[in-house]
Short mmCIF file of C-alpha atoms and ligand atoms in Angstrom, two decimals:
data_model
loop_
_atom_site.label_atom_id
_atom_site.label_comp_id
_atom_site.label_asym_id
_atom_site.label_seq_id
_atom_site.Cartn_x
_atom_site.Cartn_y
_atom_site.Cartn_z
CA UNK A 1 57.63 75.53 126.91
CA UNK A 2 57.99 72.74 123.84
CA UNK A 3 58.77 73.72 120.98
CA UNK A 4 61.08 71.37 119.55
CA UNK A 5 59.94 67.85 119.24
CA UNK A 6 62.07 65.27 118.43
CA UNK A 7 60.46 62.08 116.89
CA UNK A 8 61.98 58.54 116.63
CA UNK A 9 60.03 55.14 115.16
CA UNK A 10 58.47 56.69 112.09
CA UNK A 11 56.07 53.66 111.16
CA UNK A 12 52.78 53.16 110.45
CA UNK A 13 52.16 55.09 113.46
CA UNK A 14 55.08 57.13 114.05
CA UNK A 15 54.62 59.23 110.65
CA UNK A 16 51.77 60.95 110.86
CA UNK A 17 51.60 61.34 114.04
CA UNK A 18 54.60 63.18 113.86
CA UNK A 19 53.01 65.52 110.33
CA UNK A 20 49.96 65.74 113.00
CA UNK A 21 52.62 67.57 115.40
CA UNK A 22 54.25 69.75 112.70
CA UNK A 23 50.80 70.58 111.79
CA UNK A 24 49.95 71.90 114.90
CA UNK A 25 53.11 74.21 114.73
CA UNK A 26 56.10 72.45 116.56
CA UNK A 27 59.71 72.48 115.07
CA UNK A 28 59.80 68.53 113.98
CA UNK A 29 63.44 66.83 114.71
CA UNK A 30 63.83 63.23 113.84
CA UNK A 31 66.35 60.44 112.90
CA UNK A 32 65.37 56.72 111.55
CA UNK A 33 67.57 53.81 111.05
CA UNK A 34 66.89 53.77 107.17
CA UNK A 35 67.10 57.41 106.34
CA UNK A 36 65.57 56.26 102.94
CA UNK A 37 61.93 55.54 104.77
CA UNK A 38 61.98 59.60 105.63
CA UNK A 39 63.06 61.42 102.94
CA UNK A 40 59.30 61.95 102.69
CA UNK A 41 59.42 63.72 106.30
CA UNK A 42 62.66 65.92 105.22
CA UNK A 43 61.01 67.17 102.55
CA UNK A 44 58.12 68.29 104.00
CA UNK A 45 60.72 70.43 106.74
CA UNK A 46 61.63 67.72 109.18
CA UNK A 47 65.36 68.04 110.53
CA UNK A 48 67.26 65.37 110.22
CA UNK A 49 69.47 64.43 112.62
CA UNK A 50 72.75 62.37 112.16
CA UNK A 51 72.12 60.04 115.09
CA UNK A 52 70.08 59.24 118.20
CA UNK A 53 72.30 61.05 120.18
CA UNK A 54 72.30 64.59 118.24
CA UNK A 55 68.90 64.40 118.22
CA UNK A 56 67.72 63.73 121.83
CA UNK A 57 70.46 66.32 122.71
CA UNK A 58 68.52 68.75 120.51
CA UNK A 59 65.04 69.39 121.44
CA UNK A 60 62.30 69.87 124.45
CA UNK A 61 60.83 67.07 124.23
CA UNK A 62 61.80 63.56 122.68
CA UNK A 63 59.18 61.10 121.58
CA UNK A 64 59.16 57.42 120.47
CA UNK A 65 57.13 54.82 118.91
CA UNK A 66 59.01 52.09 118.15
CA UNK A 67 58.73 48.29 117.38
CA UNK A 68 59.25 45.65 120.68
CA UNK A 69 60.42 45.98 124.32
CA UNK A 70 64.14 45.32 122.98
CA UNK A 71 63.73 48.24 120.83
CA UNK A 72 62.50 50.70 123.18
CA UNK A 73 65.58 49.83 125.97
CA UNK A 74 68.02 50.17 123.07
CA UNK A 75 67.13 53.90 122.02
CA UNK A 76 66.68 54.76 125.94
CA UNK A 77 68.95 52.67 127.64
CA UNK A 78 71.97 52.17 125.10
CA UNK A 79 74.98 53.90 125.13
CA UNK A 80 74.05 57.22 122.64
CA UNK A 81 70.55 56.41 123.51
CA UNK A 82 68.05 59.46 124.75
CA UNK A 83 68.78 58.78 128.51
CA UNK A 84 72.50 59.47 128.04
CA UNK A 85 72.05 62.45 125.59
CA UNK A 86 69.31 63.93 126.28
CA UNK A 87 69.86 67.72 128.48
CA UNK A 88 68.43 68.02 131.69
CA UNK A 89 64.98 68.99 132.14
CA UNK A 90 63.91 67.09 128.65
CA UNK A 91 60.18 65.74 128.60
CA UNK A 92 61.08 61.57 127.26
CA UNK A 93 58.08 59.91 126.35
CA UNK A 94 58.07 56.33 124.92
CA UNK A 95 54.55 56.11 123.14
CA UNK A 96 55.16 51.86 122.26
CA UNK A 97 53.14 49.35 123.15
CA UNK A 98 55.83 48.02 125.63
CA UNK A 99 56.22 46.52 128.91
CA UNK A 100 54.68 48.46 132.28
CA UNK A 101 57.98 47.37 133.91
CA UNK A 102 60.81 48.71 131.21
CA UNK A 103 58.56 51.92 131.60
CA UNK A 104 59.04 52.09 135.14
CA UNK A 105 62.92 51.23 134.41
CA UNK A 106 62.69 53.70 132.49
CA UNK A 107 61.27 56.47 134.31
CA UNK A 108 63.24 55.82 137.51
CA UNK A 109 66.58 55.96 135.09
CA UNK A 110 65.24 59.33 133.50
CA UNK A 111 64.29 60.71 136.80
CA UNK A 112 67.86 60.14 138.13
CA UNK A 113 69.05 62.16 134.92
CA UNK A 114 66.88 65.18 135.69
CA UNK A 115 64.79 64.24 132.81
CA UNK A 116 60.98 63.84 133.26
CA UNK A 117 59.79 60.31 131.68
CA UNK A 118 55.97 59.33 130.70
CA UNK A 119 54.61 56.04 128.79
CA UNK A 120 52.00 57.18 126.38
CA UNK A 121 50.90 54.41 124.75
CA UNK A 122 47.97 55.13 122.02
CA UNK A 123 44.80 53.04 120.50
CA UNK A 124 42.67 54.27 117.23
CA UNK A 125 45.09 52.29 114.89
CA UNK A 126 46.78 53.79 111.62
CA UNK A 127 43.78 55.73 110.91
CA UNK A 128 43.45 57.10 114.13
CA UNK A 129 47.37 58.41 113.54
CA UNK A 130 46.49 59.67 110.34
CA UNK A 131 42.96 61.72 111.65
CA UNK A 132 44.75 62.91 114.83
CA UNK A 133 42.26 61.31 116.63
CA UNK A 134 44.01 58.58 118.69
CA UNK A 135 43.34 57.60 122.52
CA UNK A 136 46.35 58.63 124.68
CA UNK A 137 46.76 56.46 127.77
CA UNK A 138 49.86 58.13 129.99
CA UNK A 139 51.87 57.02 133.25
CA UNK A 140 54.07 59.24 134.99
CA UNK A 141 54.14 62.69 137.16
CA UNK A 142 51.27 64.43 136.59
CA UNK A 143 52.64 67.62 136.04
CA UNK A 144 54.72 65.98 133.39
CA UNK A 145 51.56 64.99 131.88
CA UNK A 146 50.18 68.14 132.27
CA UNK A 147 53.35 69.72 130.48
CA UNK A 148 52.77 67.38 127.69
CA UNK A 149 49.13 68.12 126.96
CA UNK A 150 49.82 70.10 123.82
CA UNK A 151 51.59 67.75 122.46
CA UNK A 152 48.91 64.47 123.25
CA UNK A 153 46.41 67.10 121.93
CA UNK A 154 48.02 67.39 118.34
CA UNK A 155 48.02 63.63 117.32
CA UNK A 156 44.63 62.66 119.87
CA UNK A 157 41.41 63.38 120.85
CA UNK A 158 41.25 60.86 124.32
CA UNK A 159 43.79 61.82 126.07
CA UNK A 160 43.86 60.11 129.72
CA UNK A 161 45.91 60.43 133.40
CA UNK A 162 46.22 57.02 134.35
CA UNK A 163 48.51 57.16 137.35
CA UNK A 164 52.42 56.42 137.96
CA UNK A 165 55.08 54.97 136.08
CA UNK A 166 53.57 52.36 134.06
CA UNK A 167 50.38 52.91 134.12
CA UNK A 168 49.93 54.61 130.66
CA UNK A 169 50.99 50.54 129.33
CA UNK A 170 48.83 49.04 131.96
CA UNK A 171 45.62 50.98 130.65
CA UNK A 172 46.76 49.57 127.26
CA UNK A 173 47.33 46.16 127.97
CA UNK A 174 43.59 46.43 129.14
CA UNK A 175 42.50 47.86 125.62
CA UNK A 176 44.86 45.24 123.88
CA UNK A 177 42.27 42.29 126.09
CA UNK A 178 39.39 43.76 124.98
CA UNK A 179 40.64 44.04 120.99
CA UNK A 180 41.46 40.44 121.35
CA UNK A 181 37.77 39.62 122.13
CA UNK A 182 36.69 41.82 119.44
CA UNK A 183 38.70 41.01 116.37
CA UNK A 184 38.44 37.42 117.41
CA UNK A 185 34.31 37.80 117.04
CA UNK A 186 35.07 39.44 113.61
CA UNK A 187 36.38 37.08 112.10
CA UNK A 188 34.85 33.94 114.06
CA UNK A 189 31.15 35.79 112.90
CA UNK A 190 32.59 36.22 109.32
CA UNK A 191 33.89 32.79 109.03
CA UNK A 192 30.42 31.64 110.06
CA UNK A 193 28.52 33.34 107.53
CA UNK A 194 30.60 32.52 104.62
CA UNK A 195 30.22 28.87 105.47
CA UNK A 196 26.31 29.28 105.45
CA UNK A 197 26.73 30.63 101.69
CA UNK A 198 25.99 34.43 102.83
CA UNK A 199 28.58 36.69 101.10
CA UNK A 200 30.69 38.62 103.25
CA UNK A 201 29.47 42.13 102.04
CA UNK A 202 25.79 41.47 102.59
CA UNK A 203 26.53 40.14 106.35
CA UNK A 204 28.89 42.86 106.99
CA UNK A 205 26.04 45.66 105.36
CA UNK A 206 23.54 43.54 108.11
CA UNK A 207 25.14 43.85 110.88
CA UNK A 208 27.35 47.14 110.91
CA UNK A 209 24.99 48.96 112.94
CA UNK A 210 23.76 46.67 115.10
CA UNK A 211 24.80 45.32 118.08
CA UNK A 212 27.92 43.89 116.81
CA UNK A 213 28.95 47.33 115.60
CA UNK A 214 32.59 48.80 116.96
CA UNK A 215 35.68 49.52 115.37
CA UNK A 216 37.11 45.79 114.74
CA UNK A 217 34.45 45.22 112.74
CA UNK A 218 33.98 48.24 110.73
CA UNK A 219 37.93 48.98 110.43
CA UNK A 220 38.97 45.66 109.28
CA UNK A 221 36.10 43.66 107.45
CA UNK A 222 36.23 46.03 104.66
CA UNK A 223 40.06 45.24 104.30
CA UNK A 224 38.98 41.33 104.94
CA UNK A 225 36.11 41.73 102.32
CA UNK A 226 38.75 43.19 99.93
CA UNK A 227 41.71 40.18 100.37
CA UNK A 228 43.57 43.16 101.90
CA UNK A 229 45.84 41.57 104.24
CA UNK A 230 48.77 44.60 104.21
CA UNK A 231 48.98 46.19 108.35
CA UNK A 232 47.08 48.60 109.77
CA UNK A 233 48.69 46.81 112.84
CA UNK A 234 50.42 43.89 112.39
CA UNK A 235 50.06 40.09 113.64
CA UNK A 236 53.44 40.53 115.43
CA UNK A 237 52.87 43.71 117.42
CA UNK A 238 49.78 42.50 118.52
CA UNK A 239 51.20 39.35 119.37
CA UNK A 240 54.30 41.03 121.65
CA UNK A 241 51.20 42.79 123.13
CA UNK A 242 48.84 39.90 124.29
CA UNK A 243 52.24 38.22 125.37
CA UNK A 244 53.25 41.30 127.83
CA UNK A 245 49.12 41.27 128.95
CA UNK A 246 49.76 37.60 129.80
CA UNK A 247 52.83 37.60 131.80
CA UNK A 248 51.05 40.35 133.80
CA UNK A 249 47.51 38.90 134.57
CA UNK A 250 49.78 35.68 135.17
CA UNK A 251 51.33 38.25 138.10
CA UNK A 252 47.87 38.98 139.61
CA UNK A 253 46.77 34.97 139.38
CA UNK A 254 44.30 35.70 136.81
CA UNK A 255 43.19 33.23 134.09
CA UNK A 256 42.31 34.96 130.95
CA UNK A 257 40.63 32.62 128.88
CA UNK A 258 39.75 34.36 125.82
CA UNK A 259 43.21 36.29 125.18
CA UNK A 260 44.99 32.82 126.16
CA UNK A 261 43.38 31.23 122.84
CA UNK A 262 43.14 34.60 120.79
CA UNK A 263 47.20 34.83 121.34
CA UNK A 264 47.45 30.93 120.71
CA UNK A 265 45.40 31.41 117.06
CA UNK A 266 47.87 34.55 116.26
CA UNK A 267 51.04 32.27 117.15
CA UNK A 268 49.76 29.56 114.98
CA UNK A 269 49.37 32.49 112.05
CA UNK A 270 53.19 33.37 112.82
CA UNK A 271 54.43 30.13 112.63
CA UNK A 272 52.70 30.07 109.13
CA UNK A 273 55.04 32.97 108.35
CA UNK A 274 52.03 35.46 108.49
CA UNK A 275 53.39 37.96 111.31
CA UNK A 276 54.09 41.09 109.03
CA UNK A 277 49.89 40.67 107.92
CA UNK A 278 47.54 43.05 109.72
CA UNK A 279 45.36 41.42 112.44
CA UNK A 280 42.92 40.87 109.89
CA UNK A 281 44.49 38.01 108.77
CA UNK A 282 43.04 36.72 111.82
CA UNK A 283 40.09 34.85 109.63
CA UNK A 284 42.85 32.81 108.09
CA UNK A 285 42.79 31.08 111.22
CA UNK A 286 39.38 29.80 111.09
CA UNK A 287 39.52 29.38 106.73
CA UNK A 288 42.31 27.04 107.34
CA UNK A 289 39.75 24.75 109.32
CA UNK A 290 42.94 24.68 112.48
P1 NAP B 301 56.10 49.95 112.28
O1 NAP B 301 55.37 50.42 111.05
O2 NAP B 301 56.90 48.69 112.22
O3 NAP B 301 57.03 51.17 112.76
C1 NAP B 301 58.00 51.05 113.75
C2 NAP B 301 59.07 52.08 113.44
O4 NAP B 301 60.01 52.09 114.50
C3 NAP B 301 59.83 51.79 112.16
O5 NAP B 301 60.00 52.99 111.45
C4 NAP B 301 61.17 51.25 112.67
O6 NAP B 301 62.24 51.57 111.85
C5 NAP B 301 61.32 52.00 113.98
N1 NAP B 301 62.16 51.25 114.92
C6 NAP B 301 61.90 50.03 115.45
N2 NAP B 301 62.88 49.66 116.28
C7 NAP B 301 63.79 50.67 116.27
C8 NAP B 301 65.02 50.87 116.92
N3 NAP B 301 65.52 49.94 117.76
N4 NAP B 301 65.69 52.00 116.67
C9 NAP B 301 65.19 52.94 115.82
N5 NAP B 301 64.02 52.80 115.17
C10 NAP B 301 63.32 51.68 115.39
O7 NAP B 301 55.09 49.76 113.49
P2 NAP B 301 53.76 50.59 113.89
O8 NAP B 301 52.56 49.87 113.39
O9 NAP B 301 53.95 52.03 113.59
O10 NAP B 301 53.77 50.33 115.48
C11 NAP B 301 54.72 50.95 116.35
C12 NAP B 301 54.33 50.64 117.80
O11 NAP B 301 53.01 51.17 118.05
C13 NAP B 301 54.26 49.15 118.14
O12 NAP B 301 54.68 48.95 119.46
C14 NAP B 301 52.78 48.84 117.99
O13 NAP B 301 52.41 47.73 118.78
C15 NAP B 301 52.16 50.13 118.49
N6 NAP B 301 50.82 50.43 117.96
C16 NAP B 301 50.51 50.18 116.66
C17 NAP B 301 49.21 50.47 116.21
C18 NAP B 301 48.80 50.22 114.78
O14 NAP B 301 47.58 50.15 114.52
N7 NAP B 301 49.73 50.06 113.84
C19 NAP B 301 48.27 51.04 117.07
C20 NAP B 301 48.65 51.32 118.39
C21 NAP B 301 49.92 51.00 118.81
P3 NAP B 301 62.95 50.55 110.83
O15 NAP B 301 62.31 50.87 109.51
O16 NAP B 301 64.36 50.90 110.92
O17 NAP B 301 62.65 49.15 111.31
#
């Protein structure tokens, strides 16, 4: 049985999904790299662990949501990472937006270590973390998945079996496509209306229950209506994302159009030194007249 979760990468994301856990009546364990960022967490009963190692050593089950691929082999993979300290028969799931093949690396590493390894990646954004009502996507043994269930079930609402090893960040890459599409039409539709003169309220009070309706639209014009460019998921992550979705439709010989020129426009926004901006920001793109 789980009862003591350890919790590493306490973003955006990572923080309240791991309240949502606590909440739901597991014993929360967690260490960050700038202690400072969780005092908040401490307070409110989190133990705090001295390093990666102590921690993973510590509890049932050890999850992570972290930044980049790099990040998620250095706090499995290192030396003192969870692979090395965790005990035998630990539940390690790595709930990133990462690559399908480190996950497999990682899950065939884990398995050697008698430790039972999932990728859980999630979509529903920061508000979806803070409503406990993200989509779960897992990869993995089922019964591991099955073992987890409690655990998805505290911080989500769609929570799916994809398959094996990797599959969890396949399902995602999928979801990451179709966000590209959709956050692209945003802000290509929103761009279009405030060059006719219509202000960007009015079209948005139009058109948010038609056809066009969906969670791009209604999570992020309101911030684009409001100059709010601060991340509910940054330019950067979702830039690492559409890059790991290319390399692996590149694999299968298939030409993705739409992500190839959505990924382009977010480089451009980077190179502009706009990759710590929410996605949002995407509409600067098309302002800019680029
Ligand atoms: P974030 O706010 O930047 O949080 C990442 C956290 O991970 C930070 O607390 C960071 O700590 C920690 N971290 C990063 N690398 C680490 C390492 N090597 N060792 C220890 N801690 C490390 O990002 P986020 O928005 O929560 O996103 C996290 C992941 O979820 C990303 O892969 C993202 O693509 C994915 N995701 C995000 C959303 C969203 O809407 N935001 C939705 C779905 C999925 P420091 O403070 O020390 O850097």
């Amino acid at each position: 049985m789980i009862r003591k979760v350890g919790f590493v990468g306490l973003g955006i994301m990572g923080k309240p999904m791991a309240r949502n856990l606590q909440k739901a009546g597991f014993e929360l364990h967690i260490w960050a790299r700038h202690s400072e960022e969780v005092q908040d967490l401490v307070a409110g009963g989190m133990a705090w662990h001295e390093s990666l190692a102590d921690l993973a050593a510590s509890v049932d089950a050890q999850i992570t949501i972290v930044g980049f691929p790099p990040d998620v082999e250095q706090v499995y993979l290192e030396k003192g990472g969870i692979l090395e300290s965790a005990k035998p028969g630990t539940y390690v799931i790595d709930m990133t937006t990462s690559s399908p093949t480190l996950a497999q690396k990682i899950e065939a590493a884990a398995t050697a270590r008698g430790l039972h390894a999932l990728d859980a990646p999630v979509t529903g954004g920061d508000t979806g973390a803070r409503n406990g009502t993200l989509s779960i996507m897992a990869g993995g043994a089922e019964e591991d998945f099955e073992a987890c269930l409690p655990l998805f079930k505290a911080m989500g609402t769609s929570i799916s079996y994809m398959g094996g090893p990797g599959f969890g960040q396949h399902t995602k890459m999928a979801n990451q496509i179709m966000i590209a599409g959709a956050i692209a039409g945003v802000c290509e539709g929103l761009s279009y209306a405030q060059a006719k003169g219509i202000e960007l309220q009015k079209i948005f009070d139009a058109v948010k229950e038609g056809s066009a309706a969906g969670t791009q639209l209604s999570g992020y014009a309101p911030r684009i209506i409001k100059d709010d460019w601060a991340p509910g998921f940054k330019i950067e992550h979702f830039v690492k994302d559409l890059r790991i979705a290319r390399r692996e439709a590149e694999s299968e010989h298939l030409d993705l159009d739409m992500m190839r020129q959505v990924l382009q426009n977010y480089e451009n926004l980077i190179l502009r030194g706009m990759g710590a901006n929410g996605t949002q920001a995407l509409i600067k793109f098309y302002e800019s007249g680029d």
